PDB file of C-alpha atoms and ligand atoms in Angstrom:
ATOM      1  CA  UNK N   1     -39.867  18.600  -7.110  1.00 78.00           C
ATOM      2  CA  UNK N   2     -36.875  20.241  -5.608  1.00 85.00           C
ATOM      3  CA  UNK N   3     -35.600  17.130  -3.609  1.00 85.00           C
ATOM      4  CA  UNK N   4     -35.633  15.285  -6.963  1.00 87.00           C
ATOM      5  CA  UNK N   5     -33.567  18.192  -8.302  1.00 89.00           C
ATOM      6  CA  UNK N   6     -31.167  18.317  -5.477  1.00 91.00           C
ATOM      7  CA  UNK N   7     -30.519  14.476  -5.948  1.00 90.00           C
ATOM      8  CA  UNK N   8     -29.704  15.091  -9.310  1.00 92.00           C
ATOM      9  CA  UNK N   9     -27.669  17.782  -8.914  1.00 93.00           C
ATOM     10  CA  UNK N  10     -25.551  15.815  -5.872  1.00 93.00           C
ATOM     11  CA  UNK N  11     -25.148  12.840  -8.199  1.00 92.00           C
ATOM     12  CA  UNK N  12     -23.519  14.916 -10.988  1.00 92.00           C
ATOM     13  CA  UNK N  13     -21.390  16.836  -9.056  1.00 92.00           C
ATOM     14  CA  UNK N  14     -19.961  13.463  -7.138  1.00 90.00           C
ATOM     15  CA  UNK N  15     -19.664  12.321 -10.927  1.00 89.00           C
ATOM     16  CA  UNK N  16     -17.853  15.367 -11.551  1.00 90.00           C
ATOM     17  CA  UNK N  17     -15.138  14.648  -8.933  1.00 89.00           C
ATOM     18  CA  UNK N  18     -13.937  11.627 -10.409  1.00 87.00           C
ATOM     19  CA  UNK N  19     -14.016  12.996 -14.323  1.00 87.00           C
ATOM     20  CA  UNK N  20     -11.825  16.119 -13.276  1.00 88.00           C
ATOM     21  CA  UNK N  21     -10.019  14.277 -10.477  1.00 86.00           C
ATOM     22  CA  UNK N  22      -8.917  17.456  -8.531  1.00 87.00           C
ATOM     23  CA  UNK N  23      -7.007  15.253  -6.261  1.00 87.00           C
ATOM     24  CA  UNK N  24      -5.770  11.529  -7.463  1.00 89.00           C
ATOM     25  CA  UNK N  25      -3.047   8.943  -6.563  1.00 90.00           C
ATOM     26  CA  UNK N  26       0.442   9.506  -7.184  1.00 90.00           C
ATOM     27  CA  UNK N  27       2.472   7.848  -9.944  1.00 89.00           C
ATOM     28  CA  UNK N  28       2.163   3.808  -9.278  1.00 90.00           C
ATOM     29  CA  UNK N  29       5.972   2.593  -9.977  1.00 88.00           C
ATOM     30  CA  UNK N  30       5.307  -0.913  -9.528  1.00 85.00           C
ATOM     31  CA  UNK N  31       3.585  -3.706 -11.291  1.00 85.00           C
ATOM     32  CA  UNK N  32       1.610  -4.546  -8.286  1.00 84.00           C
ATOM     33  CA  UNK N  33       0.754  -0.737  -7.711  1.00 87.00           C
ATOM     34  CA  UNK N  34      -0.727  -1.028 -11.453  1.00 89.00           C
ATOM     35  CA  UNK N  35      -2.364  -3.964 -10.987  1.00 87.00           C
ATOM     36  CA  UNK N  36      -3.901  -2.470  -7.521  1.00 87.00           C
ATOM     37  CA  UNK N  37      -5.111   0.665  -9.665  1.00 90.00           C
ATOM     38  CA  UNK N  38      -6.610  -1.336 -12.122  1.00 89.00           C
ATOM     39  CA  UNK N  39      -8.771  -3.250  -9.637  1.00 88.00           C
ATOM     40  CA  UNK N  40      -9.500  -0.221  -8.152  1.00 89.00           C
ATOM     41  CA  UNK N  41     -10.831   1.373 -11.298  1.00 90.00           C
ATOM     42  CA  UNK N  42     -12.767  -1.635 -11.902  1.00 89.00           C
ATOM     43  CA  UNK N  43     -14.589  -1.578  -8.505  1.00 89.00           C
ATOM     44  CA  UNK N  44     -14.898   2.225  -8.988  1.00 90.00           C
ATOM     45  CA  UNK N  45     -16.441   1.864 -12.565  1.00 91.00           C
ATOM     46  CA  UNK N  46     -18.839  -0.923 -11.300  1.00 90.00           C
ATOM     47  CA  UNK N  47     -20.170   0.510  -7.993  1.00 90.00           C
ATOM     48  CA  UNK N  48     -19.971   4.208  -9.945  1.00 91.00           C
ATOM     49  CA  UNK N  49     -22.678   3.111 -12.797  1.00 92.00           C
ATOM     50  CA  UNK N  50     -24.728   1.776  -9.935  1.00 91.00           C
ATOM     51  CA  UNK N  51     -24.856   4.426  -7.943  1.00 92.00           C
ATOM     52  CA  UNK N  52     -25.794   6.729 -10.557  1.00 93.00           C
ATOM     53  CA  UNK N  53     -28.370   4.494 -11.840  1.00 93.00           C
ATOM     54  CA  UNK N  54     -29.788   4.145  -8.304  1.00 92.00           C
ATOM     55  CA  UNK N  55     -29.663   7.793  -7.535  1.00 92.00           C
ATOM     56  CA  UNK N  56     -31.417   8.526 -11.084  1.00 92.00           C
ATOM     57  CA  UNK N  57     -33.963   6.122 -10.159  1.00 91.00           C
ATOM     58  CA  UNK N  58     -34.656   7.604  -6.771  1.00 91.00           C
ATOM     59  CA  UNK N  59     -34.811  11.020  -8.463  1.00 91.00           C
ATOM     60  CA  UNK N  60     -37.120   9.849 -11.072  1.00 90.00           C
ATOM     61  CA  UNK N  61     -39.493   8.303  -8.394  1.00 88.00           C
ATOM     62  CA  UNK N  62     -39.500  11.571  -6.041  1.00 87.00           C
ATOM     63  CA  UNK N  63     -40.227  13.852  -9.504  1.00 86.00           C
ATOM     64  CA  UNK N  64     -43.026  11.348 -10.259  1.00 84.00           C
ATOM     65  CA  UNK N  65     -44.860  11.536  -7.149  1.00 74.00           C
ATOM     66  CA  UNK N  66     -47.385  14.324  -6.692  1.00 64.00           C
ATOM     67  CA  UNK N  67     -47.659  16.028  -3.450  1.00 61.00           C
ATOM     68  CA  UNK N  68     -51.254  15.700  -3.025  1.00 61.00           C
ATOM     69  CA  UNK N  69     -51.553  12.051  -4.309  1.00 63.00           C
ATOM     70  CA  UNK N  70     -52.655   9.263  -1.999  1.00 65.00           C
ATOM     71  CA  UNK N  71     -49.508   7.198  -3.071  1.00 64.00           C
ATOM     72  CA  UNK N  72     -49.752   3.426  -3.525  1.00 67.00           C
ATOM     73  CA  UNK N  73     -48.839   0.739  -0.943  1.00 72.00           C
ATOM     74  CA  UNK N  74     -46.540  -1.832  -1.237  1.00 73.00           C
ATOM     75  CA  UNK N  75     -46.324  -5.170   0.306  1.00 79.00           C
ATOM     76  CA  UNK N  76     -42.657  -5.628  -1.069  1.00 82.00           C
ATOM     77  CA  UNK N  77     -41.812  -7.723  -3.963  1.00 87.00           C
ATOM     78  CA  UNK N  78     -39.995 -11.217  -2.963  1.00 89.00           C
ATOM     79  CA  UNK N  79     -38.361 -12.061  -6.290  1.00 90.00           C
ATOM     80  CA  UNK N  80     -37.178  -8.587  -7.193  1.00 89.00           C
ATOM     81  CA  UNK N  81     -35.301  -8.437  -3.774  1.00 91.00           C
ATOM     82  CA  UNK N  82     -34.156 -11.819  -3.977  1.00 93.00           C
ATOM     83  CA  UNK N  83     -32.669 -11.081  -7.272  1.00 93.00           C
ATOM     84  CA  UNK N  84     -30.925  -7.801  -6.380  1.00 88.00           C
ATOM     85  CA  UNK N  85     -29.411  -9.209  -3.457  1.00 93.00           C
ATOM     86  CA  UNK N  86     -28.132 -12.353  -4.937  1.00 95.00           C
ATOM     87  CA  UNK N  87     -26.636 -10.009  -7.687  1.00 91.00           C
ATOM     88  CA  UNK N  88     -24.860  -8.038  -5.210  1.00 90.00           C
ATOM     89  CA  UNK N  89     -23.496 -11.119  -3.781  1.00 94.00           C
ATOM     90  CA  UNK N  90     -22.255 -12.194  -6.962  1.00 94.00           C
ATOM     91  CA  UNK N  91     -20.598  -8.920  -7.673  1.00 90.00           C
ATOM     92  CA  UNK N  92     -19.243  -8.587  -4.385  1.00 90.00           C
ATOM     93  CA  UNK N  93     -17.350 -12.150  -4.607  1.00 93.00           C
ATOM     94  CA  UNK N  94     -16.111 -11.370  -8.308  1.00 90.00           C
ATOM     95  CA  UNK N  95     -14.547  -8.469  -7.217  1.00 88.00           C
ATOM     96  CA  UNK N  96     -13.077 -10.055  -3.797  1.00 89.00           C
ATOM     97  CA  UNK N  97     -11.753 -12.859  -5.689  1.00 88.00           C
ATOM     98  CA  UNK N  98      -9.751 -10.519  -8.666  1.00 84.00           C
ATOM     99  CA  UNK N  99      -8.712  -8.418  -5.854  1.00 82.00           C
ATOM    100  CA  UNK N 100      -7.242 -11.217  -3.825  1.00 83.00           C
ATOM    101  CA  UNK N 101      -5.259 -12.267  -6.870  1.00 77.00           C
ATOM    102  CA  UNK N 102      -3.681  -9.174  -6.974  1.00 71.00           C
ATOM    103  CA  UNK N 103      -2.610  -9.218  -3.570  1.00 72.00           C
ATOM    104  CA  UNK N 104      -1.645 -12.843  -3.409  1.00 72.00           C
ATOM    105  CA  UNK N 105       1.087 -12.054  -6.099  1.00 66.00           C
ATOM    106  CA  UNK N 106       2.700  -9.389  -3.516  1.00 63.00           C
ATOM    107  CA  UNK N 107       2.840 -11.583  -0.453  1.00 60.00           C
ATOM    108  CA  UNK N 108       3.859 -14.695  -1.953  1.00 57.00           C
ATOM    109  CA  UNK N 109       6.913 -14.747  -4.369  1.00 56.00           C
ATOM    110  CA  UNK N 110       9.899 -16.638  -4.232  1.00 57.00           C
ATOM    111  CA  UNK N 111      12.620 -15.073  -2.506  1.00 55.00           C
ATOM    112  CA  UNK N 112      16.482 -15.388  -3.642  1.00 63.00           C
ATOM    113  CA  UNK N 113      17.041 -12.187  -4.613  1.00 78.00           C
ATOM    114  CA  UNK N 114      18.581  -9.228  -3.181  1.00 86.00           C
ATOM    115  CA  UNK N 115      17.401  -8.961   0.633  1.00 90.00           C
ATOM    116  CA  UNK N 116      17.241  -6.169   2.642  1.00 93.00           C
ATOM    117  CA  UNK N 117      16.272  -5.790   6.109  1.00 93.00           C
ATOM    118  CA  UNK N 118      13.914  -2.813   7.440  1.00 95.00           C
ATOM    119  CA  UNK N 119      13.995  -2.052  11.152  1.00 94.00           C
ATOM    120  CA  UNK N 120      11.458   0.418  12.495  1.00 94.00           C
ATOM    121  CA  UNK N 121      11.538   1.813  15.769  1.00 93.00           C
ATOM    122  CA  UNK N 122      10.451   5.006  17.704  1.00 91.00           C
ATOM    123  CA  UNK N 123      10.861   6.745  15.497  1.00 91.00           C
ATOM    124  CA  UNK N 124      12.878   5.782  12.842  1.00 92.00           C
ATOM    125  CA  UNK N 125      13.814   3.631   9.830  1.00 95.00           C
ATOM    126  CA  UNK N 126      17.251   1.677   9.411  1.00 93.00           C
ATOM    127  CA  UNK N 127      18.149  -0.623   6.382  1.00 94.00           C
ATOM    128  CA  UNK N 128      20.505  -3.256   6.525  1.00 92.00           C
ATOM    129  CA  UNK N 129      22.397  -5.224   3.783  1.00 91.00           C
ATOM    130  CA  UNK N 130      24.447  -7.788   3.456  1.00 88.00           C
ATOM    131  CA  UNK N 131      28.205  -7.577   2.910  1.00 84.00           C
ATOM    132  CA  UNK N 132      30.639  -9.672   0.404  1.00 84.00           C
ATOM    133  CA  UNK N 133      29.982 -12.653   2.697  1.00 83.00           C
ATOM    134  CA  UNK N 134      25.974 -12.633   1.594  1.00 81.00           C
ATOM    135  CA  UNK N 135      24.847 -12.979   4.974  1.00 85.00           C
ATOM    136  CA  UNK N 136      23.483 -10.654   8.100  1.00 87.00           C
ATOM    137  CA  UNK N 137      25.203 -11.105  11.261  1.00 84.00           C
ATOM    138  CA  UNK N 138      23.660 -11.895  14.425  1.00 84.00           C
ATOM    139  CA  UNK N 139      21.608  -9.508  16.512  1.00 85.00           C
ATOM    140  CA  UNK N 140      20.752  -9.161  19.987  1.00 83.00           C
ATOM    141  CA  UNK N 141      19.146  -6.140  22.043  1.00 84.00           C
ATOM    142  CA  UNK N 142      21.917  -5.902  24.235  1.00 85.00           C
ATOM    143  CA  UNK N 143      23.970  -4.704  21.391  1.00 86.00           C
ATOM    144  CA  UNK N 144      21.790  -1.635  20.159  1.00 86.00           C
ATOM    145  CA  UNK N 145      23.281   1.328  20.239  1.00 84.00           C
ATOM    146  CA  UNK N 146      21.495   4.193  18.384  1.00 82.00           C
ATOM    147  CA  UNK N 147      24.219   6.804  19.466  1.00 82.00           C
ATOM    148  CA  UNK N 148      27.133   4.432  18.895  1.00 80.00           C
ATOM    149  CA  UNK N 149      25.817   3.868  15.026  1.00 81.00           C
ATOM    150  CA  UNK N 150      24.704   0.232  15.685  1.00 86.00           C
ATOM    151  CA  UNK N 151      20.742   0.728  15.675  1.00 85.00           C
ATOM    152  CA  UNK N 152      20.290  -2.892  14.709  1.00 83.00           C
ATOM    153  CA  UNK N 153      22.147  -4.368  17.702  1.00 86.00           C
ATOM    154  CA  UNK N 154      24.711  -6.207  15.549  1.00 86.00           C
ATOM    155  CA  UNK N 155      26.749  -8.648  17.601  1.00 85.00           C
ATOM    156  CA  UNK N 156      30.326  -6.991  17.107  1.00 83.00           C
ATOM    157  CA  UNK N 157      31.759 -10.380  17.726  1.00 86.00           C
ATOM    158  CA  UNK N 158      30.031 -12.341  14.954  1.00 82.00           C
ATOM    159  CA  UNK N 159      32.227 -12.437  11.810  1.00 83.00           C
ATOM    160  CA  UNK N 160      29.217 -12.353   9.754  1.00 80.00           C
ATOM    161  CA  UNK N 161      27.980  -9.017  10.585  1.00 82.00           C
ATOM    162  CA  UNK N 162      31.313  -6.896  10.134  1.00 83.00           C
ATOM    163  CA  UNK N 163      30.429  -6.372   6.730  1.00 85.00           C
ATOM    164  CA  UNK N 164      27.060  -5.559   6.954  1.00 86.00           C
ATOM    165  CA  UNK N 165      25.691  -2.305   5.678  1.00 88.00           C
ATOM    166  CA  UNK N 166      23.441  -0.037   7.770  1.00 89.00           C
ATOM    167  CA  UNK N 167      21.723   2.992   6.058  1.00 90.00           C
ATOM    168  CA  UNK N 168      19.301   5.313   6.935  1.00 90.00           C
ATOM    169  CA  UNK N 169      18.067   5.537   3.454  1.00 94.00           C
ATOM    170  CA  UNK N 170      16.460   2.646   1.334  1.00 95.00           C
ATOM    171  CA  UNK N 171      18.304   2.360  -1.755  1.00 95.00           C
ATOM    172  CA  UNK N 172      17.507  -0.513  -4.164  1.00 94.00           C
ATOM    173  CA  UNK N 173      18.161  -1.574  -7.689  1.00 94.00           C
ATOM    174  CA  UNK N 174      15.388   0.124  -9.821  1.00 92.00           C
ATOM    175  CA  UNK N 175      13.675  -2.420 -12.249  1.00 89.00           C
ATOM    176  CA  UNK N 176      14.698  -5.571  -9.796  1.00 89.00           C
ATOM    177  CA  UNK N 177      12.730  -7.369  -7.616  1.00 88.00           C
ATOM    178  CA  UNK N 178      13.903  -7.105  -4.137  1.00 91.00           C
ATOM    179  CA  UNK N 179      12.875  -8.762  -0.670  1.00 90.00           C
ATOM    180  CA  UNK N 180      12.273  -6.732   2.277  1.00 92.00           C
ATOM    181  CA  UNK N 181      12.385  -8.244   5.672  1.00 92.00           C
ATOM    182  CA  UNK N 182      10.335  -5.936   8.020  1.00 94.00           C
ATOM    183  CA  UNK N 183      11.535  -5.822  11.536  1.00 93.00           C
ATOM    184  CA  UNK N 184      10.099  -3.943  14.755  1.00 94.00           C
ATOM    185  CA  UNK N 185      12.429  -2.935  18.053  1.00 91.00           C
ATOM    186  CA  UNK N 186       9.367  -1.582  19.916  1.00 91.00           C
ATOM    187  CA  UNK N 187       5.785  -1.422  18.857  1.00 94.00           C
ATOM    188  CA  UNK N 188       3.684  -1.970  15.627  1.00 95.00           C
ATOM    189  CA  UNK N 189       4.827  -0.050  12.746  1.00 96.00           C
ATOM    190  CA  UNK N 190       3.648   0.305   9.010  1.00 96.00           C
ATOM    191  CA  UNK N 191       5.563   0.430   5.985  1.00 96.00           C
ATOM    192  CA  UNK N 192       3.875   2.797   3.930  1.00 95.00           C
ATOM    193  CA  UNK N 193       5.048   4.179   0.063  1.00 94.00           C
ATOM    194  CA  UNK N 194       2.332   5.749  -1.725  1.00 93.00           C
ATOM    195  CA  UNK N 195       3.442   5.299  -5.058  1.00 93.00           C
ATOM    196  CA  UNK N 196       4.240   1.328  -4.298  1.00 90.00           C
ATOM    197  CA  UNK N 197       0.279   1.271  -3.288  1.00 89.00           C
ATOM    198  CA  UNK N 198       1.376  -0.755  -0.391  1.00 87.00           C
ATOM    199  CA  UNK N 199       1.071  -0.644   3.647  1.00 90.00           C
ATOM    200  CA  UNK N 200       2.143  -3.545   5.312  1.00 92.00           C
ATOM    201  CA  UNK N 201       2.278  -3.765   9.157  1.00 95.00           C
ATOM    202  CA  UNK N 202       5.444  -4.475  11.032  1.00 95.00           C
ATOM    203  CA  UNK N 203       5.165  -6.198  14.130  1.00 95.00           C
ATOM    204  CA  UNK N 204       7.488  -6.794  17.135  1.00 93.00           C
ATOM    205  CA  UNK N 205       8.973 -10.242  17.092  1.00 91.00           C
ATOM    206  CA  UNK N 206       7.930 -11.555  13.756  1.00 92.00           C
ATOM    207  CA  UNK N 207       9.629 -11.023  10.376  1.00 91.00           C
ATOM    208  CA  UNK N 208       7.661  -9.846   7.615  1.00 91.00           C
ATOM    209  CA  UNK N 209       8.653 -10.653   4.041  1.00 90.00           C
ATOM    210  CA  UNK N 210       7.443  -7.931   1.410  1.00 89.00           C
ATOM    211  CA  UNK N 211       8.339  -8.044  -2.002  1.00 87.00           C
ATOM    212  CA  UNK N 212       8.877  -5.082  -4.225  1.00 88.00           C
ATOM    213  CA  UNK N 213       9.978  -4.256  -7.770  1.00 88.00           C
ATOM    214  CA  UNK N 214      10.278  -0.288  -8.574  1.00 91.00           C
ATOM    215  CA  UNK N 215      10.643  -0.128 -12.497  1.00 90.00           C
ATOM    216  CA  UNK N 216      11.073   4.009 -12.275  1.00 91.00           C
ATOM    217  CA  UNK N 217      14.307   5.528 -10.754  1.00 93.00           C
ATOM    218  CA  UNK N 218      13.196   8.132  -8.225  1.00 94.00           C
ATOM    219  CA  UNK N 219      12.852   9.079  -4.773  1.00 95.00           C
ATOM    220  CA  UNK N 220       9.941   8.237  -2.739  1.00 95.00           C
ATOM    221  CA  UNK N 221       8.705   8.690   0.815  1.00 95.00           C
ATOM    222  CA  UNK N 222       8.310   6.259   3.393  1.00 95.00           C
ATOM    223  CA  UNK N 223       5.808   6.953   5.803  1.00 95.00           C
ATOM    224  CA  UNK N 224       4.731   5.146   9.174  1.00 95.00           C
ATOM    225  CA  UNK N 225       1.454   4.510   8.737  1.00 94.00           C
ATOM    226  CA  UNK N 226       0.507   2.909  12.252  1.00 93.00           C
ATOM    227  CA  UNK N 227       0.395   5.372  14.900  1.00 95.00           C
ATOM    228  CA  UNK N 228       3.398   4.426  17.060  1.00 93.00           C
ATOM    229  CA  UNK N 229       3.934   7.136  19.648  1.00 91.00           C
ATOM    230  CA  UNK N 230       4.420  10.851  20.080  1.00 93.00           C
ATOM    231  CA  UNK N 231       6.912  11.234  17.189  1.00 92.00           C
ATOM    232  CA  UNK N 232       4.577   9.218  14.991  1.00 94.00           C
ATOM    233  CA  UNK N 233       4.170  12.056  12.454  1.00 92.00           C
ATOM    234  CA  UNK N 234       7.859  12.405  12.301  1.00 92.00           C
ATOM    235  CA  UNK N 235       8.997   9.075  11.202  1.00 94.00           C
ATOM    236  CA  UNK N 236       9.556   9.436   7.708  1.00 93.00           C
ATOM    237  CA  UNK N 237      12.136   7.684   5.496  1.00 94.00           C
ATOM    238  CA  UNK N 238      13.376   7.637   2.001  1.00 96.00           C
ATOM    239  CA  UNK N 239      13.201   4.950  -0.775  1.00 95.00           C
ATOM    240  CA  UNK N 240      15.626   5.318  -3.560  1.00 95.00           C
ATOM    241  CA  UNK N 241      15.222   3.477  -6.521  1.00 94.00           C
ATOM    242  CA  UNK N 242      18.632   3.587  -8.243  1.00 94.00           C
ATOM    243  CA  UNK N 243      20.040   2.634 -11.457  1.00 94.00           C
ATOM    244  CA  UNK N 244      21.216  -0.820 -11.133  1.00 91.00           C
ATOM    245  CA  UNK N 245      24.858   0.278 -11.834  1.00 93.00           C
ATOM    246  CA  UNK N 246      24.826   3.045  -9.476  1.00 93.00           C
ATOM    247  CA  UNK N 247      23.279   0.766  -6.944  1.00 92.00           C
ATOM    248  CA  UNK N 248      26.214  -1.686  -7.485  1.00 90.00           C
ATOM    249  CA  UNK N 249      28.652   0.956  -7.057  1.00 92.00           C
ATOM    250  CA  UNK N 250      27.071   2.249  -3.843  1.00 91.00           C
ATOM    251  CA  UNK N 251      27.157  -1.154  -2.318  1.00 88.00           C
ATOM    252  CA  UNK N 252      30.809  -1.703  -3.485  1.00 87.00           C
ATOM    253  CA  UNK N 253      31.931   1.798  -2.046  1.00 88.00           C
ATOM    254  CA  UNK N 254      30.360   1.172   1.039  1.00 83.00           C
ATOM    255  CA  UNK N 255      32.029  -2.378   1.574  1.00 76.00           C
ATOM    256  CA  UNK N 256      35.129  -0.880   1.159  1.00 75.00           C
ATOM    257  CA  UNK N 257      34.725   2.000   3.525  1.00 69.00           C
ATOM    258  CA  UNK N 258      34.904  -0.996   6.037  1.00 63.00           C
TER     259      UNK N 258
HETATM  260 CU1   CU H 301       6.031   4.277  13.622  1.00 51.95          CU
END
């Protein structure tokens, strides 16, 4: 009797956590983040309802069994087992397909929009914008100088690099598509912003594109989500989604400073 009641209590307590939601996701600020949340809730509802049904079934069979009864023997039921296995496969594949559709939209969208280079290194973030020429200058490891204000290693002799803007804050125009090109100087890092519901590994030697569109102006934390060394926990950055006019004004101000 008692184990059955404990099972029912545990099931109700688990459900209460999702109904009351003492801890939940931060606000989703991109259309992709909203799509991920929808997919998450879809999966949660299906698996949650199945969980409740199966726990109650288990509790019922525990409660029904009398302590001193000999119990019935069972040699299995092939058709029943085959059908719930098939059902689980269909459910899993359906959720995978709908989930991969949401993900595909993030990784494969056409570029030709504001392009910003993201440069991760132990243990900081830097961001580079093109100047009025619309071109990024050539970079090389021998030009890297954190103390000298050249964390990207922009070649000082390359004309295209002279107007590049380097910033420690990732400023983007709100409501516009932005293409981030992710680079790492040393080890694997991971670009993670909770409100974007996006985590993207940054692998040294690779340029990894990431499309984002933040609809809600605001300040969001960028965290490194890949253990990258002793200072990993301090590897934080700021994503600032600005009103497009303010963003344009900021860029112009940077350009005139050079
Ligand atoms: Cu890192």
